[in-house]
Coordinates of C-alpha atoms in Angstrom, one line a residue:
Q1 CA 10.0 12.1 -2.2
V2 CA 9.0 8.5 -2.2
Q3 CA 9.5 6.0 0.7
L4 CA 10.3 2.4 -0.1
V5 CA 9.8 -0.6 2.2
E6 CA 11.0 -4.1 1.1
S7 CA 9.6 -7.4 2.4
G8 CA 9.6 -11.1 1.6
G9 CA 13.2 -12.0 2.4
G10 CA 14.1 -15.1 4.2
L11 CA 16.0 -18.4 4.2
V12 CA 15.5 -20.7 1.3
Q13 CA 17.3 -23.8 0.0
A14 CA 19.2 -23.7 -3.2
G15 CA 16.9 -24.3 -6.2
G16 CA 14.0 -22.7 -4.3
S17 CA 12.1 -19.5 -4.9
L18 CA 11.2 -16.3 -3.1
R19 CA 9.2 -13.2 -4.1
L20 CA 10.2 -9.9 -2.7
S21 CA 7.9 -6.9 -2.5
C22 CA 8.7 -3.2 -2.4
A23 CA 5.9 -1.0 -1.3
A24 CA 6.1 2.7 -2.1
S25 CA 4.5 5.7 -0.5
G26 CA 4.7 9.4 -1.0
R27 CA 4.8 10.8 -4.5
T28 CA 3.0 9.1 -7.4
F29 CA 4.5 5.6 -7.8
D30 CA 4.1 5.4 -11.5
N31 CA 6.3 8.4 -12.0
Y32 CA 9.3 6.3 -11.1
V33 CA 11.5 3.7 -12.8
M34 CA 12.1 1.1 -10.2
G35 CA 15.1 -1.1 -9.6
W36 CA 16.4 -3.9 -7.4
F37 CA 20.0 -4.1 -6.2
R38 CA 21.8 -6.5 -3.8
Q39 CA 24.8 -6.4 -1.6
A40 CA 26.5 -9.5 -0.4
P41 CA 28.8 -9.5 2.7
G42 CA 32.1 -7.9 1.8
K43 CA 31.1 -7.0 -1.7
D44 CA 29.9 -3.8 -3.4
R45 CA 26.3 -3.3 -4.1
E46 CA 25.3 -4.6 -7.5
F47 CA 22.5 -3.9 -9.9
V48 CA 20.0 -6.7 -10.3
L49 CA 17.3 -5.3 -12.5
S50 CA 15.2 -2.3 -13.5
I51 CA 11.6 -2.0 -14.6
S52 CA 10.0 0.9 -16.4
R53 CA 7.1 3.0 -15.2
T54 CA 4.5 0.8 -16.9
G55 CA 6.4 -2.4 -16.5
G56 CA 6.8 -2.8 -20.2
S57 CA 10.5 -2.5 -20.3
K58 CA 13.0 -4.4 -18.1
A59 CA 16.7 -4.7 -17.8
Y60 CA 18.4 -7.6 -16.0
A61 CA 22.0 -8.3 -14.8
D62 CA 23.4 -11.2 -16.7
S63 CA 23.8 -13.1 -13.4
V64 CA 20.0 -13.3 -12.9
K65 CA 18.7 -13.5 -16.4
G66 CA 16.3 -16.4 -16.9
R67 CA 15.9 -16.8 -13.1
F68 CA 14.6 -13.5 -11.8
A69 CA 11.7 -11.5 -13.0
A70 CA 10.4 -8.1 -12.1
S71 CA 6.8 -6.9 -12.1
R72 CA 4.9 -4.0 -10.7
D73 CA 1.4 -3.1 -9.7
N74 CA 0.9 0.6 -10.0
A75 CA -2.5 0.4 -8.4
K76 CA -0.9 -1.1 -5.3
N77 CA 2.2 1.1 -5.4
T78 CA 4.3 -2.1 -5.3
V79 CA 7.1 -3.6 -7.3
Y80 CA 8.0 -7.3 -7.1
L81 CA 11.1 -9.4 -7.6
Q82 CA 10.3 -13.1 -8.3
M83 CA 13.5 -15.1 -7.7
N84 CA 13.6 -18.7 -9.0
S85 CA 16.3 -21.3 -9.1
L86 CA 18.1 -19.6 -6.3
K87 CA 21.8 -20.2 -5.7
P88 CA 23.9 -19.7 -2.6
E89 CA 25.7 -16.8 -4.4
D90 CA 22.3 -15.0 -4.5
T91 CA 22.6 -14.5 -0.8
A92 CA 22.6 -10.8 -0.1
V93 CA 20.6 -7.9 1.3
Y94 CA 18.2 -6.9 -1.5
Y95 CA 17.2 -3.3 -1.9
C96 CA 14.6 -1.6 -4.1
A97 CA 15.2 1.8 -5.5
A98 CA 13.5 4.5 -7.5
R99 CA 14.6 6.9 -10.1
E100 CA 12.8 9.4 -12.3
S101 CA 14.0 8.1 -15.6
W102 CA 16.2 5.4 -17.2
K103 CA 19.0 7.9 -17.5
S104 CA 18.9 9.4 -14.0
E105 CA 20.5 8.0 -10.9
F106 CA 18.5 6.0 -8.4
E107 CA 17.6 8.6 -5.8
Y108 CA 15.4 6.8 -3.3
W109 CA 16.2 3.5 -1.5
G110 CA 14.6 1.1 0.8
Q111 CA 16.1 -0.3 3.9
G112 CA 16.8 -3.8 2.4
T113 CA 15.6 -7.3 3.1
Q114 CA 17.9 -10.2 3.7
V115 CA 17.9 -13.2 1.4
T116 CA 19.9 -16.3 2.4
V117 CA 20.2 -19.3 0.2
S118 CA 21.5 -22.4 1.8
S119 CA 23.4 -25.1 -0.2

């Protein structure tokens, strides 16, 4: 198993930036494809992005393309979500998740971190 802990959430004004971190422990971090999801109040959880084991391949939801970027540091067992040009509609609880391959389900989840964007 792998345990995931997110950090870095907070309150930011529209147009601002935040960087979220997700620290992993347990099994070898670079065995996992990592992802970020978010859930706004009253809405279903939605996919934000996914990043491959090496960080060389990424997939982004259309809603965040050009504004959000993923990276990972396998030596630090950490994946990052850089969020720029934030909008009020980005307000949500952000979760990181891990899966064993691009085709498998996300099996491991963090507890989430709140991001609030004020207008």
